[in-house]
Coordinates of N, CA and C in Angstrom, one line a residue:
M450 N 1.1 -1.2 -0.1 CA -0.1 0.2 -0.2 C 1.0 1.2 0.0
T451 N 0.8 2.5 -1.1 CA 1.2 3.7 -0.6 C 0.0 4.9 -1.0
I452 N 0.8 5.7 -0.7 CA 0.0 7.0 -0.7 C -0.9 7.8 -2.4
S453 N -0.2 6.5 -3.2 CA -0.8 6.6 -4.5 C -2.3 6.4 -4.5
D454 N -2.6 4.9 -3.1 CA -4.2 4.6 -3.5 C -4.5 5.2 -2.4
F455 N -4.8 6.8 -2.5 CA -6.0 7.5 -1.9 C -6.3 8.9 -2.2
L456 N -7.0 9.0 -1.8 CA -7.4 11.0 -2.8 C -7.8 11.3 -1.6
I457 N -7.0 12.4 -1.8 CA -6.9 13.8 -0.4 C -6.9 15.0 -1.3
I458 N -8.9 14.8 -1.0 CA -9.4 16.6 -1.5 C -10.4 17.0 -0.1
P459 N -10.5 18.1 -0.4 CA -11.7 18.8 0.5 C -12.5 18.3 0.3
A460 N -12.3 18.0 1.9 CA -14.5 17.4 2.1 C -15.4 18.4 1.9
K461 N -16.9 17.6 1.7 CA -17.5 17.9 1.0 C -18.6 17.9 2.0
P462 N -20.4 17.9 1.6 CA -20.8 17.6 2.6 C -21.5 16.3 2.3
E463 N -21.2 15.1 1.0 CA -21.6 14.2 1.0 C -20.5 12.7 1.9
H464 N -19.3 13.5 2.4 CA -18.7 13.0 3.6 C -18.7 13.1 4.5
A465 N -20.6 13.3 5.3 CA -20.2 13.6 6.1 C -21.2 12.7 7.0
H466 N -21.5 11.2 6.5 CA -21.5 10.5 7.4 C -20.4 9.6 7.9
Y467 N -19.1 10.2 7.5 CA -17.7 9.8 8.2 C -18.0 10.3 9.8
A468 N -18.3 11.3 9.9 CA -18.2 12.6 11.0 C -18.3 11.6 12.4
E469 N -19.0 10.5 12.7 CA -18.8 10.0 14.0 C -17.6 9.4 13.7
V470 N -17.6 8.4 12.7 CA -16.4 7.4 13.6 C -14.9 8.2 13.3
I471 N -15.3 9.2 12.7 CA -13.8 9.9 12.8 C -13.7 10.9 14.6
C472 N -15.0 10.9 14.8 CA -14.3 12.2 16.1 C -14.4 10.7 17.0
D473 N -14.8 9.4 17.4 CA -14.7 8.4 17.9 C -13.2 8.3 17.6
E474 N -12.8 8.0 16.4 CA -11.4 7.8 16.3 C -9.9 8.4 17.0
M475 N -10.4 10.1 16.7 CA -9.9 11.0 17.3 C -9.9 11.0 19.0
F476 N -10.8 10.4 19.4 CA -11.6 9.8 20.9 C -9.4 9.2 21.0
E477 N -10.4 8.1 20.6 CA -9.7 7.0 21.0 C -8.1 6.5 21.3
S478 N -7.9 7.8 20.0 CA -6.3 7.7 19.9 C -5.7 8.3 20.7
A479 N -6.1 10.0 20.9 CA -5.6 10.3 22.3 C -5.7 9.5 23.4
K480 N -6.4 8.9 23.2 CA -7.0 7.9 25.0 C -5.3 6.8 25.2
A481 N -4.8 6.7 23.7 CA -4.3 5.3 23.7 C -3.1 6.2 24.1
R482 N -2.9 7.6 23.3 CA -1.8 8.1 23.7 C -1.4 8.2 24.8
G483 N -2.6 8.4 26.2 CA -2.3 9.7 27.2 C -1.7 10.3 27.0
T484 N -2.5 11.5 26.3 CA -2.7 12.9 26.1 C -3.7 13.1 25.7
G485 N -3.7 15.0 26.2 CA -4.9 15.5 25.6 C -5.4 16.1 24.5
I486 N -6.9 16.0 24.8 CA -7.5 16.5 23.1 C -8.6 16.3 23.3
A487 N -9.1 18.2 22.8 CA -10.3 19.0 22.8 C -11.2 18.2 21.9
R488 N -11.9 17.6 22.6 CA -13.0 16.6 21.7 C -14.6 17.3 21.3
R489 N -14.5 17.0 19.9 CA -15.5 17.2 19.4 C -16.4 16.3 18.9
K490 N -17.5 17.1 18.8 CA -19.0 16.7 18.6 C -18.8 16.0 16.9
P491 N -19.5 14.9 16.2 CA -20.2 14.4 15.0 C -20.6 16.2 14.2
E492 N -21.6 16.2 15.2 CA -22.1 17.5 14.3 C -21.0 18.7 13.8
Y493 N -20.1 18.7 14.8 CA -19.5 19.9 14.8 C -18.5 19.9 13.1
V494 N -17.8 18.3 13.1 CA -16.9 18.0 12.1 C -17.6 18.2 10.7
A495 N -19.1 17.7 10.9 CA -19.9 17.3 9.5 C -20.1 19.0 9.2
N496 N -20.3 20.0 10.1 CA -20.5 21.3 9.7 C -18.9 21.7 8.9
K497 N -17.8 21.1 9.2 CA -16.7 21.6 8.9 C -16.7 20.7 7.5
M498 N -17.2 19.8 7.2 CA -17.0 19.4 5.3 C -18.2 19.9 4.6
N499 N -19.2 20.8 5.5 CA -20.5 21.1 4.6 C -19.8 22.2 4.5
E500 N -19.2 23.0 4.9 CA -18.3 24.6 5.0 C -16.7 24.4 3.7
G501 N -17.2 23.4 3.4 CA -15.7 23.1 3.0 C -14.2 23.1 3.5
K502 N -14.5 23.2 4.8 CA -12.9 23.2 6.3 C -11.7 22.2 6.4
A503 N -12.2 21.2 5.4 CA -11.5 20.3 5.6 C -10.7 19.5 5.2
V504 N -10.2 18.6 5.2 CA -9.6 17.6 3.9 C -9.8 16.1 4.3
I505 N -10.1 15.3 3.4 CA -10.4 13.7 3.7 C -9.6 13.2 3.0
A506 N -9.2 12.1 3.6 CA -8.7 11.4 2.9 C -9.5 10.0 2.3
L507 N -9.6 9.2 1.4 CA -10.2 8.2 1.2 C -9.8 7.2 0.4
H508 N -9.3 6.3 1.1 CA -8.9 4.6 0.2 C -9.7 4.4 -1.0
R509 N -9.2 4.0 -2.2 CA -9.5 3.9 -3.4 C -10.8 3.0 -3.2
D510 N -11.5 2.1 -2.0 CA -12.2 1.8 -1.9 C -13.3 2.0 -1.1
G511 N -13.3 3.6 -1.1 CA -14.0 3.9 -0.1 C -13.9 4.1 1.0
R512 N -13.0 3.6 1.6 CA -12.7 3.7 3.4 C -12.7 5.3 3.1
W513 N -13.0 6.1 4.7 CA -12.3 6.7 5.3 C -11.0 6.6 5.7
A514 N -9.8 7.7 5.5 CA -8.4 6.9 5.8 C -8.2 7.9 6.3
G515 N -8.1 9.4 6.2 CA -8.0 10.4 7.1 C -8.4 11.7 7.3
F516 N -7.9 12.6 8.2 CA -9.0 13.7 8.6 C -8.2 14.8 9.4
C517 N -8.6 16.2 8.4 CA -8.1 17.1 9.4 C -9.4 18.8 9.2
Y518 N -9.0 19.4 9.8 CA -10.1 20.6 9.9 C -9.2 21.6 9.6
I519 N -10.2 22.8 9.9 CA -9.7 24.4 9.4 C -10.4 25.3 10.7
E520 N -10.5 25.6 11.9 CA -11.1 26.6 12.4 C -10.0 28.5 12.2
T521 N -11.3 29.2 12.2 CA -10.8 30.4 12.1 C -11.0 31.2 14.2
W522 N -10.1 32.1 13.7 CA -10.3 32.9 15.4 C -9.9 34.5 15.3
G523 N -9.9 35.2 15.5 CA -10.2 36.3 16.2 C -10.4 37.4 14.5
H524 N -11.4 37.0 14.0 CA -12.1 37.7 12.7 C -11.4 36.9 11.4
G525 N -11.4 36.2 11.7 CA -9.8 35.3 10.7 C -8.2 36.2 10.4
D526 N -8.2 36.6 11.6 CA -6.4 36.5 11.8 C -5.4 36.0 12.0
Y527 N -6.6 34.4 12.4 CA -5.6 33.4 13.2 C -6.4 32.0 12.7
V528 N -5.1 31.2 12.0 CA -6.4 29.8 11.7 C -5.7 28.4 12.2
A529 N -6.1 27.1 12.7 CA -5.3 26.3 12.5 C -6.3 25.1 12.4
N530 N -5.3 24.5 12.3 CA -5.3 23.1 11.5 C -5.2 21.9 12.5
S531 N -6.4 21.8 12.7 CA -6.6 20.8 14.3 C -7.4 19.3 13.5
G532 N -7.6 19.1 14.9 CA -8.3 17.3 14.4 C -7.2 16.4 13.2
L533 N -5.9 16.6 13.3 CA -5.5 15.4 12.2 C -5.8 13.9 13.0
I534 N -6.1 13.9 11.8 CA -6.3 11.7 12.3 C -6.5 11.2 11.3
V535 N -5.5 9.8 11.3 CA -5.5 8.7 10.6 C -5.8 7.5 10.9
N536 N -6.9 7.1 10.0 CA -7.5 5.8 10.4 C -6.0 4.8 10.5
P537 N -6.2 4.3 11.8 CA -5.0 3.0 12.0 C -5.0 1.9 10.5
E538 N -6.1 1.4 10.2 CA -5.7 0.7 9.4 C -4.5 1.4 8.5
F539 N -5.0 2.3 8.3 CA -4.0 2.7 7.1 C -2.1 3.6 7.5
R540 N -2.1 3.4 8.5 CA -0.7 4.3 9.3 C 0.5 3.9 8.5
K541 N 1.4 4.4 8.5 CA 2.5 4.3 8.4 C 3.0 4.2 6.9
V542 N 2.2 4.7 5.8 CA 2.1 5.1 4.7 C 2.2 6.6 4.0
G543 N 3.0 7.4 5.4 CA 2.6 9.1 4.9 C 1.6 9.7 4.8
L544 N 0.4 9.2 5.4 CA -0.8 10.0 5.2 C -1.0 11.1 6.0
A545 N -0.3 11.0 7.0 CA -0.5 12.1 7.8 C 0.3 13.8 7.9
K546 N 1.3 13.4 7.1 CA 1.7 14.3 6.4 C 1.3 14.8 4.8
A547 N 0.3 13.9 4.1 CA 0.1 14.2 2.7 C -1.0 15.2 3.2
I548 N -2.0 14.8 4.6 CA -3.3 15.1 4.7 C -3.2 16.6 5.1
K549 N -1.4 16.8 5.9 CA -1.8 18.0 7.0 C -0.9 18.9 5.6
K550 N -1.0 18.6 4.6 CA -0.1 19.5 3.6 C -1.0 19.9 2.6
R551 N -2.0 19.1 2.5 CA -3.4 19.9 1.7 C -4.0 20.9 2.8
V552 N -4.7 20.7 3.8 CA -5.0 21.0 4.9 C -4.6 22.6 5.2
F553 N -2.9 22.6 5.1 CA -2.0 23.7 4.8 C -2.3 24.9 3.6
E554 N -2.4 24.0 2.3 CA -2.6 24.5 1.1 C -3.6 25.3 1.6
L555 N -5.2 24.6 2.1 CA -6.3 24.8 1.6 C -6.6 25.9 2.6
S556 N -6.1 26.0 3.7 CA -5.7 27.2 4.3 C -5.2 28.6 3.9
R557 N -4.3 28.0 3.1 CA -3.7 29.3 2.6 C -4.5 29.5 1.3
E558 N -5.2 28.7 0.8 CA -6.0 29.5 0.1 C -7.1 30.4 0.4
K559 N -7.6 30.0 1.8 CA -8.8 30.5 1.7 C -8.5 31.8 2.7
Y560 N -7.6 31.7 3.3 CA -6.8 33.1 4.6 C -6.0 33.2 4.2
P561 N -5.7 33.8 3.1 CA -4.0 34.4 2.4 C -3.1 35.2 4.0
T562 N -3.9 36.0 4.0 CA -3.2 36.5 5.4 C -3.6 36.3 6.6
A563 N -3.9 35.0 7.1 CA -4.0 34.9 8.3 C -2.6 33.7 8.6
K564 N -2.6 33.7 9.7 CA -1.6 32.8 10.8 C -2.0 32.1 10.8
I565 N -0.9 31.0 10.8 CA -1.9 29.2 10.9 C -0.7 28.6 12.4
F566 N -1.4 28.7 13.0 CA -1.1 28.1 14.2 C -1.6 26.9 14.8
G567 N -0.7 25.9 15.2 CA -1.1 24.5 16.0 C -0.7 24.1 17.3
L568 N -1.4 23.8 18.4 CA -0.7 23.1 19.3 C -0.9 21.7 19.6
T569 N 0.0 21.0 19.8 CA 0.3 19.5 19.7 C 1.1 19.4 20.5
T570 N 1.0 17.7 21.3 CA 1.7 17.1 22.0 C 2.5 15.8 21.2
G571 N 2.3 15.9 20.0 CA 2.8 15.0 19.4 C 4.1 15.0 18.7
F572 N 5.3 14.2 18.3 CA 6.8 14.5 18.1 C 6.5 14.7 16.3
A573 N 5.3 13.6 16.0 CA 5.3 14.0 14.7 C 4.5 14.8 14.3
V574 N 3.5 15.4 14.4 CA 3.0 16.2 13.8 C 4.2 17.6 13.8
M575 N 5.1 17.9 14.7 CA 5.8 18.8 14.9 C 6.3 18.8 14.2
K576 N 7.0 17.8 13.9 CA 7.9 17.8 13.1 C 7.6 18.0 11.3
I577 N 6.1 17.1 10.9 CA 5.3 17.8 9.6 C 5.0 19.3 9.6
N578 N 5.0 20.0 11.2 CA 4.6 21.1 11.0 C 6.2 22.4 10.8
S579 N 7.0 21.5 11.3 CA 8.7 22.3 10.7 C 8.9 21.8 9.7
E580 N 8.4 21.2 8.9 CA 8.8 20.9 7.0 C 8.0 22.4 6.7
L581 N 6.5 22.6 7.3 CA 5.4 23.1 6.5 C 6.3 24.6 6.4
G582 N 7.1 25.1 7.9 CA 7.3 26.2 7.7 C 7.0 26.7 9.2
Y583 N 6.4 25.7 9.8 CA 5.8 26.7 11.2 C 7.3 26.6 12.1
E584 N 7.1 27.2 13.3 CA 8.2 27.7 13.8 C 7.6 27.3 15.7
P585 N 8.1 26.9 16.4 CA 7.8 26.9 17.8 C 7.9 28.6 18.5
V586 N 6.2 28.6 18.9 CA 6.5 30.0 19.5 C 5.5 30.3 21.2
P587 N 6.2 30.9 21.8 CA 4.9 31.1 23.1 C 3.9 31.0 22.6
Y588 N 3.2 30.8 24.1 CA 1.4 30.9 23.6 C 1.0 32.1 23.3
S589 N 1.8 33.2 23.9 CA 1.1 34.7 23.4 C 1.2 35.3 22.1
E590 N 2.5 34.3 21.3 CA 2.0 34.5 19.9 C 0.5 33.5 19.3
L591 N 0.0 33.4 20.1 CA -1.3 32.8 19.6 C -2.5 33.6 19.8
T592 N -3.8 33.2 19.2 CA -4.7 34.2 19.4 C -5.0 34.4 20.9
S593 N -6.2 35.4 20.9 CA -6.0 35.7 22.1 C -8.3 35.7 22.5
D594 N -8.2 35.0 21.4 CA -9.7 34.6 21.2 C -10.6 34.0 22.7
D595 N -10.7 34.2 23.2 CA -11.4 33.1 24.2 C -12.2 32.0 23.6
E596 N -13.0 32.0 22.5 CA -13.4 30.9 21.9 C -12.9 29.6 21.4
F597 N -11.3 30.1 21.2 CA -10.2 29.4 21.2 C -9.9 28.1 22.1
W598 N -9.7 29.3 23.2 CA -9.1 28.2 24.4 C -10.6 28.1 24.8
K599 N -11.4 28.3 25.1 CA -12.3 26.9 25.9 C -12.6 26.2 24.7
G600 N -12.3 25.5 23.6 CA -12.5 24.1 23.2 C -11.3 23.3 23.9
C601 N -10.5 23.7 24.6 CA -9.7 22.7 25.0 C -10.2 22.8 26.6
Q602 N -11.3 22.8 26.9 CA -11.9 22.4 28.5 C -11.9 21.2 28.1
S603 N -12.4 20.1 27.5 CA -12.2 19.0 27.3 C -11.3 18.2 27.4
C604 N -10.2 18.8 27.6 CA -8.9 18.4 27.2 C -8.2 18.0 29.2
V605 N -8.3 16.3 29.0 CA -7.5 16.0 30.1 C -6.7 17.6 31.0
N606 N -6.0 18.2 29.9 CA -4.7 18.9 30.5 C -5.6 20.5 31.1
Y607 N -6.7 20.3 30.5 CA -7.1 22.1 30.7 C -6.5 22.6 32.0
E608 N -7.0 21.7 33.3 CA -6.7 22.6 34.4 C -5.2 23.4 34.4
I609 N -4.0 22.0 33.7 CA -3.3 22.7 33.7 C -3.1 24.1 33.0
L610 N -3.2 24.5 31.9 CA -3.5 25.5 30.8 C -4.4 26.4 31.8
M611 N -5.5 26.7 32.4 CA -5.7 28.0 33.2 C -4.9 27.9 34.6
S612 N -4.4 27.4 35.1 CA -3.1 27.3 36.6 C -2.3 28.4 36.5
K613 N -1.7 27.8 34.9 CA -0.9 29.0 34.0 C -1.3 30.2 33.3
D614 N -2.3 30.6 33.3 CA -3.1 31.4 32.7 C -3.2 31.9 31.2
R615 N -2.8 30.5 30.6 CA -3.5 30.5 29.3 C -1.9 31.1 28.6
K616 N -0.6 30.6 29.4 CA 0.8 31.1 29.0 C 1.5 29.7 28.5
N617 N 1.1 28.3 28.9 CA 2.0 27.5 28.6 C 1.0 25.9 28.9
C618 N 1.6 24.8 29.0 CA 0.5 23.8 29.1 C 1.4 22.6 28.4
M619 N 0.8 21.1 28.0 CA 1.4 20.1 27.9 C 2.1 19.6 26.4
C620 N 1.2 21.3 25.5 CA 1.5 21.3 24.0 C 2.1 21.8 23.5
T621 N 3.0 22.1 22.8 CA 3.9 23.1 21.9 C 3.1 23.5 21.0
A622 N 3.1 25.3 21.3 CA 2.6 26.2 20.5 C 3.8 26.2 19.1
M623 N 3.4 26.1 18.0 CA 3.8 26.7 16.5 C 3.1 27.5 15.5
L624 N 3.8 28.4 14.9 CA 2.7 29.2 13.8 C 4.1 29.4 12.8
W625 N 2.8 29.8 11.8 CA 3.4 30.0 10.6 C 2.6 31.2 10.0
D626 N 3.4 32.2 10.0 CA 3.3 33.5 9.2 C 3.5 34.6 8.5
P627 N 2.3 34.3 7.8 CA 3.1 35.2 5.8 C 3.5 36.0 6.0
E628 N 3.6 36.7 7.3 CA 4.2 38.3 7.0 C 5.8 37.7 7.0
E629 N 5.9 37.3 8.3 CA 7.3 37.3 8.7 C 8.5 35.7 7.1
K630 N 7.3 34.7 6.7 CA 7.7 34.1 5.4 C 8.1 35.1 4.3
E631 N 7.0 36.4 4.0 CA 7.1 36.9 3.1 C 8.8 37.6 3.2
R632 N 8.7 38.4 4.7 CA 9.8 39.0 4.7 C 11.7 38.1 4.4
E633 N 11.0 37.1 4.9 CA 11.9 36.2 4.8 C 12.7 36.2 3.2
L634 N 11.7 35.4 2.3 CA 11.5 35.5 1.0 C 12.2 36.7 0.2
R635 N 11.5 38.0 0.9 CA 12.4 39.0 0.5 C 14.0 39.0 0.4
E636 N 14.5 38.9 1.7 CA 15.7 38.9 2.3 C 16.7 38.3 1.6
K637 N 15.7 36.9 1.2 CA 16.4 35.8 0.7 C 16.8 36.1 -1.1
I638 N 15.8 37.1 -1.3 CA 15.9 37.3 -2.9 C 17.2 38.3 -2.9
Q639 N 17.3 39.3 -1.8 CA 18.1 40.2 -1.9 C 19.6 39.9 -1.9
R640 N 19.5 39.0 -0.6 CA 20.9 38.2 -0.7 C 21.1 37.6 -2.0
K641 N 20.4 36.5 -3.0 CA 20.7 36.4 -4.6 C 21.3 37.6 -5.1
H642 N 20.2 38.9 -5.4 CA 20.5 39.7 -5.7 C 21.8 40.0 -5.8
E643 N 22.3 40.4 -4.3 CA 23.5 40.5 -4.2 C 25.1 39.8 -4.3
A644 N 24.6 38.8 -3.8 CA 25.1 38.2 -4.6 C 25.8 37.9 -5.8
K645 N 25.1 38.1 -7.0 CA 24.8 37.9 -8.8 C 25.7 38.9 -8.4
E646 N 25.3 40.3 -7.6 CA 26.1 41.6 -8.1 C 27.8 41.4 -7.8
R647 N 28.1 40.7 -6.6 CA 29.2 40.2 -6.1 C 30.0 39.4 -7.8
L648 N 29.4 38.8 -8.2 CA 29.9 37.5 -9.2 C 29.7 38.5 -10.5
E649 N 29.1 39.5 -11.0 CA 29.1 40.0 -11.7 C 30.4 41.3 -11.8
R650 N 30.7 41.2 -10.6 CA 31.5 42.4 -10.2 C 33.2 41.9 -10.3
I651 N 33.1 40.2 -9.7 CA 34.4 39.5 -9.9 C 34.3 39.3 -11.7
T652 N 33.7 39.1 -12.2 CA 33.7 38.5 -13.5 C 34.2 39.5 -14.1
Q653 N 33.7 40.7 -14.4 CA 34.2 42.0 -14.9 C 35.6 42.2 -14.7
K654 N 36.2 42.4 -13.6 CA 37.9 42.1 -12.9 C 38.5 41.6 -13.9
Q655 N 37.9 40.0 -14.0 CA 39.2 39.2 -14.6 C 38.9 39.4 -16.1
S656 N 37.7 39.5 -16.4 CA 37.7 40.3 -18.1 C 39.1 41.0 -18.0
L657 N 38.3 42.1 -17.8 CA 39.2 43.5 -17.9 C 41.2 42.5 -17.6
L658 N 41.5 42.4 -16.6 CA 42.6 41.7 -16.2 C 43.2 40.7 -17.8
K659 N 42.5 39.9 -17.8 CA 42.4 39.7 -19.2 C 43.7 40.5 -20.2
R660 N 41.9 41.4 -20.7 CA 42.6 42.6 -21.7 C 43.7 43.1 -21.5
I661 N 44.0 43.2 -20.2 CA 45.2 44.0 -20.2 C 46.6 43.1 -19.8
Q662 N 46.4 41.9 -19.6 CA 47.6 41.2 -20.0 C 47.3 41.4 -21.6
A663 N 46.5 40.8 -22.2 CA 46.7 40.4 -23.4 C 47.2 41.6 -24.3
K664 N 47.0 43.0 -23.6 CA 47.6 43.9 -24.7 C 48.7 43.9 -24.0
F665 N 49.8 43.9 -22.8 CA 50.7 44.3 -22.3 C 51.8 43.1 -23.7
W666 N 51.2 41.5 -23.8 CA 51.5 41.0 -24.2 C 51.9 41.1 -25.6
K667 N 51.2 41.9 -25.8 CA 51.2 42.4 -27.8 C 52.3 43.3 -28.1
S668 N 51.9 44.2 -26.8 CA 53.1 45.7 -26.9 C 54.3 44.7 -26.9
A669 N 54.6 43.5 -25.7 CA 55.9 43.1 -25.7 C 56.2 42.4 -26.6
N670 N 55.4 41.8 -27.8 CA 55.9 41.1 -28.7 C 56.3 42.2 -29.6
K671 N 55.5 43.2 -29.8 CA 56.2 44.1 -31.1 C 57.1 44.4 -30.7
F672 N 57.8 44.8 -29.5 CA 58.7 45.8 -28.7 C 59.7 44.9 -29.4
I673 N 59.4 43.6 -29.0 CA 60.8 43.2 -29.5 C 61.5 42.6 -30.9
A674 N 60.0 42.0 -31.6 CA 59.7 42.5 -33.2 C 60.6 43.3 -33.7
V675 N 60.9 44.5 -33.5 CA 61.2 45.6 -33.6 C 62.5 46.0 -33.2
N676 N 63.1 45.8 -31.7 CA 64.3 45.7 -31.5 C 65.1 44.4 -31.6
F677 N 64.9 43.9 -31.3 CA 65.7 42.5 -31.3 C 64.8 41.6 -32.5
P678 N 65.4 41.8 -34.0 CA 65.0 41.4 -35.2 C 66.1 39.8 -35.4
K679 N 66.9 39.7 -34.6 CA 67.5 38.2 -34.7 C 67.0 37.3 -33.5
H680 N 66.2 38.2 -32.9 CA 65.6 37.1 -32.5 C 63.9 37.3 -32.3
N681 N 63.4 37.2 -32.9 CA 62.0 37.3 -33.3 C 61.3 36.7 -32.8
K682 N 61.0 36.1 -31.5 CA 60.7 35.4 -30.6 C 59.1 35.6 -30.2
V683 N 57.8 35.2 -30.4 CA 57.0 35.8 -29.5 C 57.6 35.1 -28.4
A684 N 57.2 36.4 -27.5 CA 57.1 36.4 -26.3 C 55.9 35.8 -25.3
K685 N 55.8 34.9 -24.5 CA 55.1 34.1 -23.9 C 54.4 34.8 -23.1
G686 N 53.3 34.8 -22.5 CA 52.6 34.9 -21.2 C 53.2 34.0 -20.0
Y687 N 53.1 34.2 -19.0 CA 52.6 33.2 -17.4 C 51.4 33.6 -16.3

């Protein structure tokens, strides 16, 4: 079985019947890992599908294989890709990475100016996020929208979060900031431009030096031919 056996697409209303089994697997997976997760109801997940704010992976035989959805906070200034889950039957084929990449692309399409963030306790998800360009940040860099933090109430670590005034918890916060990425891109382009200019200056200097050397040896050969006719040998450069 390979990743080519799966269809990874934005979820549609016709996929809503998968919502209950997806929510059950999210809960069971978190319980098995012994980590906290904000539990969602099937109606919530189905609504994400209806709104086109989710990505679903389907095996070619029609079985659901994975899922992830988009949440927006702070009037669309922040976006979270949440609820990443892979059907246990289809793990170890790279689905999590492929789904995360597709939901990230969908987020960028729908909310091009939003900061994309995530909270996770899973090393695998952290690694995928890093590959997508996310960076670890303090919780203060995330949305201050109370509705987002209310979603953590069903997490087993909620008391820890509140005892630290929402400044820290068991999850690692990661952020992808479009303004920062644009700045990094501009700086990268500027560095390439400066490197190109330096190379052109070096090339010009080398070309000038070669012309000077050629002119020198031409003059030297002419001088020898005129003043030392008996030894009229072409001078060699070095």
